[in-house]
Coordinates of C-alpha atoms and ligand atoms in Angstrom, one line a residue:
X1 CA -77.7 -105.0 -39.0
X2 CA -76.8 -101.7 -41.0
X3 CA -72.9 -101.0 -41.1
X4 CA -71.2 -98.2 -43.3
X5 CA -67.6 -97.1 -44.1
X6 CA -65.3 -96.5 -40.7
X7 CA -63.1 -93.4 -40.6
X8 CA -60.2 -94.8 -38.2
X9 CA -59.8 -97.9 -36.2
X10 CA -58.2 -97.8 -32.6
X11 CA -57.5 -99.2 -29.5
X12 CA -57.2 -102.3 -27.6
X13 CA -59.3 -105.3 -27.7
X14 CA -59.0 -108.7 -26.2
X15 CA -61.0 -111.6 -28.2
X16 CA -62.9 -114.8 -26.6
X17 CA -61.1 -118.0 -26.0
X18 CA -60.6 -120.3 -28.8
X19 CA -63.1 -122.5 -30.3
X20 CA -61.6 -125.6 -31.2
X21 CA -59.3 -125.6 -27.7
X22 CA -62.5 -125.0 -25.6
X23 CA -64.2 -127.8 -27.4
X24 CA -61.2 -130.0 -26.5
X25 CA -60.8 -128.9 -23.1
X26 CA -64.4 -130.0 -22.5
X27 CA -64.4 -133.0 -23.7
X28 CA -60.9 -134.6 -22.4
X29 CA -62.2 -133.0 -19.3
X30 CA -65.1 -134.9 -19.2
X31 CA -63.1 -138.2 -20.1
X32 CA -60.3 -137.0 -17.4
X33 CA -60.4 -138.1 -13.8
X34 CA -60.8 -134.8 -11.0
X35 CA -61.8 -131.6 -11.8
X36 CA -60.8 -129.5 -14.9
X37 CA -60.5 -126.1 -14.5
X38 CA -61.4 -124.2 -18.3
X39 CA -60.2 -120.5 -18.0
X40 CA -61.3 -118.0 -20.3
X41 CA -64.2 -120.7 -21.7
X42 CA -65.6 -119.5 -25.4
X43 CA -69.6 -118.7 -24.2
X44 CA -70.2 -119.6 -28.0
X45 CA -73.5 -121.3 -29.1
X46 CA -71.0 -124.3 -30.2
X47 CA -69.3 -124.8 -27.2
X48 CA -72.3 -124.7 -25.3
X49 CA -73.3 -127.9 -27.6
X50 CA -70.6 -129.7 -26.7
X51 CA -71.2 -129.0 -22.7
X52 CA -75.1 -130.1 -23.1
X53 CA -74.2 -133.2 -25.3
X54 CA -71.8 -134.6 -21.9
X55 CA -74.4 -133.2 -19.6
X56 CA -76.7 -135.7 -21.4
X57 CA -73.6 -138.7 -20.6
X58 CA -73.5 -137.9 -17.2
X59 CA -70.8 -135.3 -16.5
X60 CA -71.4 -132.6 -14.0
X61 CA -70.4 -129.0 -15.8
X62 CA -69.9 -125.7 -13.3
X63 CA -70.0 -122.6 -15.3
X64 CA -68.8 -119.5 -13.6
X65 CA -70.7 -115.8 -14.7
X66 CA -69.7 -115.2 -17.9
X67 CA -67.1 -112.4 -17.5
X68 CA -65.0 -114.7 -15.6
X69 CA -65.0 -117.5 -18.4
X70 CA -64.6 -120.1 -15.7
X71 CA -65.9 -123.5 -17.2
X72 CA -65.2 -126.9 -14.2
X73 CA -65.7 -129.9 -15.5
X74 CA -66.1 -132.8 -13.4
X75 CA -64.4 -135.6 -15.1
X76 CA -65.8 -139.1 -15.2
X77 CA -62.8 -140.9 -16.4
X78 CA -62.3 -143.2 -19.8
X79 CA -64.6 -145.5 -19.3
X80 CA -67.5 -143.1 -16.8
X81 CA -70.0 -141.8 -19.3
X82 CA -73.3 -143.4 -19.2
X83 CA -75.9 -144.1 -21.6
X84 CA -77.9 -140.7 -22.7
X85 CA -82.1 -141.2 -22.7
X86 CA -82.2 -138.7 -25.5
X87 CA -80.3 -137.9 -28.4
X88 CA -77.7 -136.1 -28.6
X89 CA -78.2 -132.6 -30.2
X90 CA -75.2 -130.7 -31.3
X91 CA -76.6 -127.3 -32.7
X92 CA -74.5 -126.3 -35.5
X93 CA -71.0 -127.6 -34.6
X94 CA -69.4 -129.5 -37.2
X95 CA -66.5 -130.2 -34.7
X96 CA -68.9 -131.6 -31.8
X97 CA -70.4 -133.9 -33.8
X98 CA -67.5 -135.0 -35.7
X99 CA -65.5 -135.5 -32.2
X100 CA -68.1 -137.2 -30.1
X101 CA -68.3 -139.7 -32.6
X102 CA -65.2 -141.0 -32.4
X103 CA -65.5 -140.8 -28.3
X104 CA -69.0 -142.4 -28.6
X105 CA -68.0 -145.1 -31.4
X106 CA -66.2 -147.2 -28.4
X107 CA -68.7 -146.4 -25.5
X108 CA -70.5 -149.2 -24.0
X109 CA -73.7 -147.9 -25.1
X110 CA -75.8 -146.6 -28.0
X111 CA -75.8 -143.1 -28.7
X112 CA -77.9 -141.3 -31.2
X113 CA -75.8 -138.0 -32.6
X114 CA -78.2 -135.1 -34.6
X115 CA -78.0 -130.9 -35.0
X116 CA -79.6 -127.9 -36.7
X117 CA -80.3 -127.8 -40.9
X118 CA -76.8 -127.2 -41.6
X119 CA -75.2 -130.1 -39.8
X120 CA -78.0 -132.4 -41.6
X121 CA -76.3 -131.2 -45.0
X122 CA -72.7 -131.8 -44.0
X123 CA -70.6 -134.8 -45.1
X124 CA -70.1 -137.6 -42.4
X125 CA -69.1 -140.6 -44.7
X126 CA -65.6 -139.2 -44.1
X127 CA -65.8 -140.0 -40.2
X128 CA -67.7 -143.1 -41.0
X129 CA -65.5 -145.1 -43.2
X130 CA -62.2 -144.4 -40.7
X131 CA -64.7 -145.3 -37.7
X132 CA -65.8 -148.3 -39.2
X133 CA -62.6 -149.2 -40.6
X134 CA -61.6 -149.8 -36.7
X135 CA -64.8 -151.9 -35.7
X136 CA -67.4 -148.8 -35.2
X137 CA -70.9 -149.6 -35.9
X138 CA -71.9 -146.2 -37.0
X139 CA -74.8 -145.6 -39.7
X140 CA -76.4 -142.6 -41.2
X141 CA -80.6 -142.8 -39.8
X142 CA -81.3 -141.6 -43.4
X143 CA -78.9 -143.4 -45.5
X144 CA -77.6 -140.1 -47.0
X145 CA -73.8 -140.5 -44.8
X146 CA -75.1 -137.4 -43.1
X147 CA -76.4 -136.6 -40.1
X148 CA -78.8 -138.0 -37.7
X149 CA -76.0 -140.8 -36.9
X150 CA -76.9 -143.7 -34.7
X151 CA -73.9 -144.8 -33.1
X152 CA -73.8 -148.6 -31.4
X153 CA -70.8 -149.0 -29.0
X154 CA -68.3 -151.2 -29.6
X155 CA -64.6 -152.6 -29.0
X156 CA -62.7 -150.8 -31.6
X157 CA -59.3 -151.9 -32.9
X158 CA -56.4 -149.4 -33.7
X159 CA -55.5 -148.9 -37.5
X160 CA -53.2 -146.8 -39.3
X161 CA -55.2 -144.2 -41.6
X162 CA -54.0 -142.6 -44.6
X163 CA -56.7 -139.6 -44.5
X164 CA -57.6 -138.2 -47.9
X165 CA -58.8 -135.3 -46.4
X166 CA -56.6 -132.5 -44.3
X167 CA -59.2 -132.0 -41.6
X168 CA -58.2 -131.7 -38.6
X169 CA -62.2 -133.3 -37.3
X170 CA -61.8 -136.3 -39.0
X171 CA -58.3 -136.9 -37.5
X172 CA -59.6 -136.1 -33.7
X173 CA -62.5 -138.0 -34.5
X174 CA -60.3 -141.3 -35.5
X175 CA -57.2 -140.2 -32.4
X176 CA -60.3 -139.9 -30.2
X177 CA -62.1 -143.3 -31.1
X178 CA -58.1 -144.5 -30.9
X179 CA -58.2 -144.0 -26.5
X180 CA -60.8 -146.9 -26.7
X181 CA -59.0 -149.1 -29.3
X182 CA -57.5 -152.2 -28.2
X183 CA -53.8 -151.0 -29.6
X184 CA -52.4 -148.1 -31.1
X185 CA -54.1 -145.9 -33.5
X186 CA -51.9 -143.9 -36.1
X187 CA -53.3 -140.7 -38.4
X188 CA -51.2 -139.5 -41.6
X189 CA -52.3 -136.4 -43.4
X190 CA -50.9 -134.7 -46.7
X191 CA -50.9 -131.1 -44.9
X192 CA -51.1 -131.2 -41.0
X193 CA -54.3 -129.7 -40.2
X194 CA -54.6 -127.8 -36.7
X195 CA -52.7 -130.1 -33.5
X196 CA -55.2 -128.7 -30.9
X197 CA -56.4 -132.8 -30.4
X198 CA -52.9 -133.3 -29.8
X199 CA -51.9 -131.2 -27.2
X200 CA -54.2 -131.3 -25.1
X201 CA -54.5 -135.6 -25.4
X202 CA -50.6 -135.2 -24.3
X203 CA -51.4 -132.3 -21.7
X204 CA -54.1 -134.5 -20.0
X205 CA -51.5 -137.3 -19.4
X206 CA -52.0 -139.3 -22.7
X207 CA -49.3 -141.1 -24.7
X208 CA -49.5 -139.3 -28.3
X209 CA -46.4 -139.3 -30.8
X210 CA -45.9 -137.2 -33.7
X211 CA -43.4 -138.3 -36.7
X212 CA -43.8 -136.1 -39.7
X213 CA -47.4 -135.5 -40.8
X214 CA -48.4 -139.3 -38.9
X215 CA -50.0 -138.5 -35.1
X216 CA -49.7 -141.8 -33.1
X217 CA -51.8 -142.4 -30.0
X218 CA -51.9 -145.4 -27.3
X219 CA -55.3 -147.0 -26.0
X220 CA -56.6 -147.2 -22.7
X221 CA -54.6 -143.7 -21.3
X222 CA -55.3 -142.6 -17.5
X223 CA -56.2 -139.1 -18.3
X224 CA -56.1 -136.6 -14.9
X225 CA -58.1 -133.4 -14.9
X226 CA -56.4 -130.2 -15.4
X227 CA -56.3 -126.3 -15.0
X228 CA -56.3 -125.0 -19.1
X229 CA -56.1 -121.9 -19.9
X230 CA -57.8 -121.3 -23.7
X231 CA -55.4 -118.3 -24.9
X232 CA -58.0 -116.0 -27.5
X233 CA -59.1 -117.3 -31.1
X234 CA -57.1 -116.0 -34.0
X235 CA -60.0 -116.8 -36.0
X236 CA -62.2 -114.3 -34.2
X237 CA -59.1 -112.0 -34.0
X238 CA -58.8 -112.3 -37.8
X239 CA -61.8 -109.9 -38.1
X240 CA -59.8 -106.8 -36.3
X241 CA -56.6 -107.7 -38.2
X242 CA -58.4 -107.2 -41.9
X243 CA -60.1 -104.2 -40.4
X244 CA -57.2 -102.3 -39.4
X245 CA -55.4 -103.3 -42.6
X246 CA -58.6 -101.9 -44.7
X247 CA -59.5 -99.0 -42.5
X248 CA -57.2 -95.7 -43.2
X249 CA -55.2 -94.6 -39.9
X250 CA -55.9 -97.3 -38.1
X251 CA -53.6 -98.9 -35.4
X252 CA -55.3 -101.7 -33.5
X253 CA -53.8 -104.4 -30.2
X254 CA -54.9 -107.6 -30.1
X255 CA -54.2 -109.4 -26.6
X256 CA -53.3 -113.0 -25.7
X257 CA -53.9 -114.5 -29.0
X258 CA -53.2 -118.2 -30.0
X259 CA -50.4 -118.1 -32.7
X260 CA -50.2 -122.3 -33.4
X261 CA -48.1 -122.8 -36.0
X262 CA -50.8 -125.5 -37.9
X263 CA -53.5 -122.1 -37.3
X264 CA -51.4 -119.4 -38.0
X265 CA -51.5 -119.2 -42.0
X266 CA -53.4 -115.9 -42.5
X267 CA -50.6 -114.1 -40.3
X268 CA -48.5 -115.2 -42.8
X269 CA -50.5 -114.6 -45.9
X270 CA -51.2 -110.8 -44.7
X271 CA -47.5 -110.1 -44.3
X272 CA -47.3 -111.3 -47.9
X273 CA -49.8 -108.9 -48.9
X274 CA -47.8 -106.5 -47.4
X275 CA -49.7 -105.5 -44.5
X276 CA -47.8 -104.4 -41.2
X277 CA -47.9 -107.2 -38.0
X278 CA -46.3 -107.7 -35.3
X279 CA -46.2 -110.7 -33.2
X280 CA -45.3 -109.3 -29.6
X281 CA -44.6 -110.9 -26.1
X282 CA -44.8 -114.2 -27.1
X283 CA -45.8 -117.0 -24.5
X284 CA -46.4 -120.8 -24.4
X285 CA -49.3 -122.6 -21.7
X286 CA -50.4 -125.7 -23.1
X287 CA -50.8 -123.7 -26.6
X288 CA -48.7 -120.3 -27.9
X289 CA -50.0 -117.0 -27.5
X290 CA -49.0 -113.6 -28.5
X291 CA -50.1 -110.4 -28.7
X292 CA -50.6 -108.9 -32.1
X293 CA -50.0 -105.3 -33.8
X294 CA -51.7 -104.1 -36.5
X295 CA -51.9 -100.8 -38.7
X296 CA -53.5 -100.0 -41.9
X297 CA -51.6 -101.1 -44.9
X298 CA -51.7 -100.7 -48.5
X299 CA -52.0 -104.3 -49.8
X300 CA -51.0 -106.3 -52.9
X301 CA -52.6 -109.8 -54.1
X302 CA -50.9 -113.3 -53.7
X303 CA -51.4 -116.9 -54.5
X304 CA -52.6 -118.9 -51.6
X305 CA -52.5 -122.8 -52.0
X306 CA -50.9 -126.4 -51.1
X307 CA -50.0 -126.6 -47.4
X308 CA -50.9 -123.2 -46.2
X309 CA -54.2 -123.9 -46.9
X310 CA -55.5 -125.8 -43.9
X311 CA -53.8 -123.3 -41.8
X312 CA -56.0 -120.5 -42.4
X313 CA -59.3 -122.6 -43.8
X314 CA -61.3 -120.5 -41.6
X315 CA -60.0 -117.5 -42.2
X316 CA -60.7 -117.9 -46.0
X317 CA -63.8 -115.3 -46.1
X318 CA -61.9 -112.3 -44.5
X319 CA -59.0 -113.8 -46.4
X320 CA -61.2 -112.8 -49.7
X321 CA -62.5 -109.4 -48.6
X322 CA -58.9 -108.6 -47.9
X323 CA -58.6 -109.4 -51.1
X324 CA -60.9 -107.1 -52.8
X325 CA -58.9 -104.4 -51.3
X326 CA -55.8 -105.3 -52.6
X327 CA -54.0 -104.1 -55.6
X328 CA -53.9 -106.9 -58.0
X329 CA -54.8 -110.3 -58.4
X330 CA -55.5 -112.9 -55.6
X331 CA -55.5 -116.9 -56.3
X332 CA -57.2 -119.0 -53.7
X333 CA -56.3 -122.7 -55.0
X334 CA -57.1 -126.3 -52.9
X335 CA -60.1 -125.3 -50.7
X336 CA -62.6 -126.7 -52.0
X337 CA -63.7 -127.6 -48.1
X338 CA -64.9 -124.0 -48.6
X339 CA -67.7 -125.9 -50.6
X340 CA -68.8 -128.5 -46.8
X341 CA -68.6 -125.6 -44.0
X342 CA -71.4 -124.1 -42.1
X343 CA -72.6 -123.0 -45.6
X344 CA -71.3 -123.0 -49.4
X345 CA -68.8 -120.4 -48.4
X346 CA -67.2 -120.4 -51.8
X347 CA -70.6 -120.3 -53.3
X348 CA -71.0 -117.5 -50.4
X349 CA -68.0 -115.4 -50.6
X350 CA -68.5 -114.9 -54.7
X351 CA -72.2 -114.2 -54.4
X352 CA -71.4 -111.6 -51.5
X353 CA -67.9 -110.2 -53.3
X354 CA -69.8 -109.6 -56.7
X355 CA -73.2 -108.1 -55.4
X356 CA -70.2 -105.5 -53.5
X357 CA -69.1 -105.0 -57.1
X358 CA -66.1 -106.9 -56.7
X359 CA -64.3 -108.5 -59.9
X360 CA -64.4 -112.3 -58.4
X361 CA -64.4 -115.2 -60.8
X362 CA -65.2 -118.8 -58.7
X363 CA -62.6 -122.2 -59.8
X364 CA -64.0 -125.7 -58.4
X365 CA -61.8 -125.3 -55.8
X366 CA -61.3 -121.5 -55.2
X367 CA -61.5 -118.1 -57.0
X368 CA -59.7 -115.4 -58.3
X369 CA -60.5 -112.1 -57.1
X370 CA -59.1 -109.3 -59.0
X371 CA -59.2 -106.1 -56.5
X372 CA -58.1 -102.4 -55.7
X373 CA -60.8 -101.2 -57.3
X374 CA -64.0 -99.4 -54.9
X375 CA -66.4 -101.8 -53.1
X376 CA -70.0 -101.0 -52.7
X377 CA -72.1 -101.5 -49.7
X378 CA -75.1 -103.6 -50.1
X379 CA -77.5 -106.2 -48.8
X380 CA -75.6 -109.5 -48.0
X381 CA -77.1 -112.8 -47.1
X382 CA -75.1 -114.1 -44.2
X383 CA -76.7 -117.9 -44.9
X384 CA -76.8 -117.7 -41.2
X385 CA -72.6 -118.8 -41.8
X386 CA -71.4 -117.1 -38.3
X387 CA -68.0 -116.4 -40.7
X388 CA -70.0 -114.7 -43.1
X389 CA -72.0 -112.7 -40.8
X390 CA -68.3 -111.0 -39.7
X391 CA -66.6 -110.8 -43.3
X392 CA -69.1 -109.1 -44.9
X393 CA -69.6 -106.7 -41.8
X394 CA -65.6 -106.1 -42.0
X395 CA -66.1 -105.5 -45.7
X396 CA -68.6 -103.0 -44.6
X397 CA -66.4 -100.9 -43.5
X398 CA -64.1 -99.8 -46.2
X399 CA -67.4 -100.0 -48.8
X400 CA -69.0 -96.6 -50.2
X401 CA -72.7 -96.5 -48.9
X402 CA -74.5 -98.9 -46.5
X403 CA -74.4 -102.4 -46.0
X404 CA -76.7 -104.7 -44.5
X405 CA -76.2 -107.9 -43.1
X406 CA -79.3 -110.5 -42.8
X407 CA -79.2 -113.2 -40.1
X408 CA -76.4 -110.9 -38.1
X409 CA -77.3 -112.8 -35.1
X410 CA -75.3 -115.7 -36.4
X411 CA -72.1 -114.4 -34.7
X412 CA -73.1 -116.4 -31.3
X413 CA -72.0 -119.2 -32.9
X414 CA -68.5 -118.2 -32.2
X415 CA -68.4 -115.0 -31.0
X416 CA -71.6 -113.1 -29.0
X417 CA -70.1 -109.8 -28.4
X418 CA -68.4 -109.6 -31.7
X419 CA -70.6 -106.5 -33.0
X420 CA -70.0 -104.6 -29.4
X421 CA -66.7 -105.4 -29.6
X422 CA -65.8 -104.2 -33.0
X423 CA -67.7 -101.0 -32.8
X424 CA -65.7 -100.3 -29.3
X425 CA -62.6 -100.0 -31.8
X426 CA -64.2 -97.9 -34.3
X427 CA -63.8 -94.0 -33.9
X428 CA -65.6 -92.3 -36.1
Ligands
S3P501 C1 -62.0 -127.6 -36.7 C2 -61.5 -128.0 -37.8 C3 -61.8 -127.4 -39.1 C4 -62.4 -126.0 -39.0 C5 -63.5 -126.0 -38.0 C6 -62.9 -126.4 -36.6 C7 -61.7 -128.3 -35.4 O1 -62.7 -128.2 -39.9 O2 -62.9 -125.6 -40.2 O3 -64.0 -124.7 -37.9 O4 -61.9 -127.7 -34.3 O5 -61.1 -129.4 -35.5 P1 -62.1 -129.5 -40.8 O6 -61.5 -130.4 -39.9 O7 -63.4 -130.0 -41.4 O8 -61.2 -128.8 -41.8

């Protein structure tokens, strides 16, 4: 796709539900008793991985036409998912895969867990050791701790886990794996990493305790289906927010967006830069949600690092375009993670940044951007990265010239109408 430089951003835009919540609501649904009722369901490629892989246990899904964004899952209860004749393919979703493992690990049955090129790159030793660590008997097919993983159920015991990483996957995966344990399973992180596991294990009827950055949850819960209603993704929404900040005279609404706290670190880090926000008509169900303000701003660099960090790891790309078009230096320190997403996307954001004549030196676990100074369009290589795809075609539009995005189509991942949606704001 071909974008070039936007005169003026308006209007008022409503983004799809959240990814990581809809993968959650799925699968406690599925491991609920009764019905769950998903309102305002993300239609994204990922989320659609996570419905086929319990289709292929045994749990009935009811999906509604799309504009409704009605998802019912028909729970089978802790112990009701049967053994699938295939494996299980989970596409490109780091957080399916990661997730189902830990739900699969204490299963009475054997599972086989695989996806697309880019999951078969991404690290799974750091599931595997906390897995196996509580009794999981769970192996890499080609002995390079990635995935295919074979998966043979077993009784698990609860541990307490001191996770070296602040990934908020490999502590769902372990507080997962920790229902089927046969006592309590506790989770301390460095930085707390995004609580969505959390919420929704204690909004499903769990027992789940939380005592600084240590998560605690009890086996054997009876988990009742529920109505949830998945407020809109502030990573998706993080698109429009840089745009209005980069685009002259813009003044852009953002409805029903989900402002948790452990999520909400690039709201912070743009009022920092000095860009104008607002958080309005703020509201709690199950998750907080807001709607959110947002004009063009003149923009100065920062220093982004330490327990921010995974609070905004998603939001790292458009993070570093927003960058470019700030006055000054910006420091992006600790995210090396960058380096084990859908792609290299430190590897990715430099490439992109520098071929858009942008002053960007890479560190091992970040980069330094030096910007304010004019961007050029260009041809930029999305590495079929969903998060790419929509930086770069944000960056787009401040850029003198044209710029082209290859593999566009890698927005389904997490957001279909995302192209549509963002040209509904432009006026040109
Ligand atoms: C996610 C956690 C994050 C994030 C991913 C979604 C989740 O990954 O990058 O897009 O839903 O738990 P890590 O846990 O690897 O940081």
């Amino acid at each position: 796709m071909i974008f070039k430089k936007a005169n003026r951003l308006s209007g008022e835009i409503t983004v799809p539900g959240d990814k990581s919540i809809t993968h959650r609501a799925v699968m406690l649904g599925a491991l609920a008793t009764g019905k769950t009722e998903i309102h305002n369901f993300l239609y994204g490629a990922d989320c659609l991985s996570t419905i086929d892989c319990f289709e292929k246990l045994g749990v009935q899904v009811e999906s509604s036409s799309e504009p409704e964004g009605i998802v019912t899952i028909h729970g089978v209860g802790l112990h009701g998912l049967q053994a699938p004749s295939a494996s299980l393919d989970v596409g490109n979703s780091g957080t399916t895969i990661r997730l189902m493992s830990g739900i699969l690990a204490g299963q009475e049955f054997d599972s086989m867990l695989t996806g697309d090129g880019s999951i078969q790159r991404r690290p799974m030793l750091r599931i595997i050791e906390p897995l196996s660590m509580m009794g999981a008997d769970i192996s890499s097919t080609l002995d390079n701790n990635c995935a295919p993983l074979q998966i043979k159920g077993k009784l698990l015991n609860g541990i307490h886990y001191i996770s070296p990483y602040n990934s908020a996957q490999v502590k769902s995966a372990v507080l997962f794996a920790g229902l089927y344990a046969d006592s309590r399973t506790s989770v301390t992180e460095k930085n707390v990493s995004r609580n969505h596991s959390e919420l929704m294990i204690d909004y499903f009827g769990g027992e789940i305790y939380m005592e600084d950055t240590t998560i605690t949850v009890c086996p054997e819960p009876t988990l009742i289906g529920q109505r949830v209603v998945v407020p809109g993704d502030l990573s998706s929404a993080a698109y429009f927010i840089a745009a209005a900040l980069i685009v002259p005279n813009s003044e852009i609404l953002i409805k029903n967006v989900g402002i948790n706290p452990t999520r909400d670190g690039m709201l912070r880090v743009v009022k920092e830069m000095g860009g104008h926000i607002e958080i309005l008509n703020e509201q709690f169900d199950g998750e907080p949600f807001a709607d959110i303000l947002v004009k063009s701003s003149a923009l100065h660099g920062v220093t982004i690092e330490g327990a921010i960090v995974p609070t905004l790891i998603d939001e790292l790309p458009i993070i570093s375009v927003l960058a470019a078009y700030a006055d000054g230096q910006t420091v992006i320190r600790d995210a090396a993670e960058l380096r084990v997403k859908e792609s290299d996307r430190l590897e990715a954001i430099v490439d992109n940044l520098s071929s858009m004549e942008v002053d960007i030196t890479p560190t091992p676990d970040g980069m330094i951007i030096n910007g304010g100074k004019p961007v050029k369009g260009t041809v930029i290589g999305s590495r079929l990265d969903h998060r790419i795809a929509m930086s770069f075609a944000i960056a787009a539009l401040g850029a003198e010239g044209n710029t082209e995005i290859i593999g566009s189509e890698c927005v389904k991942i997490s957001y279909p109408g995302f192209y549509q949606d963002l040209e509904s704001l432009i006026q040109n």
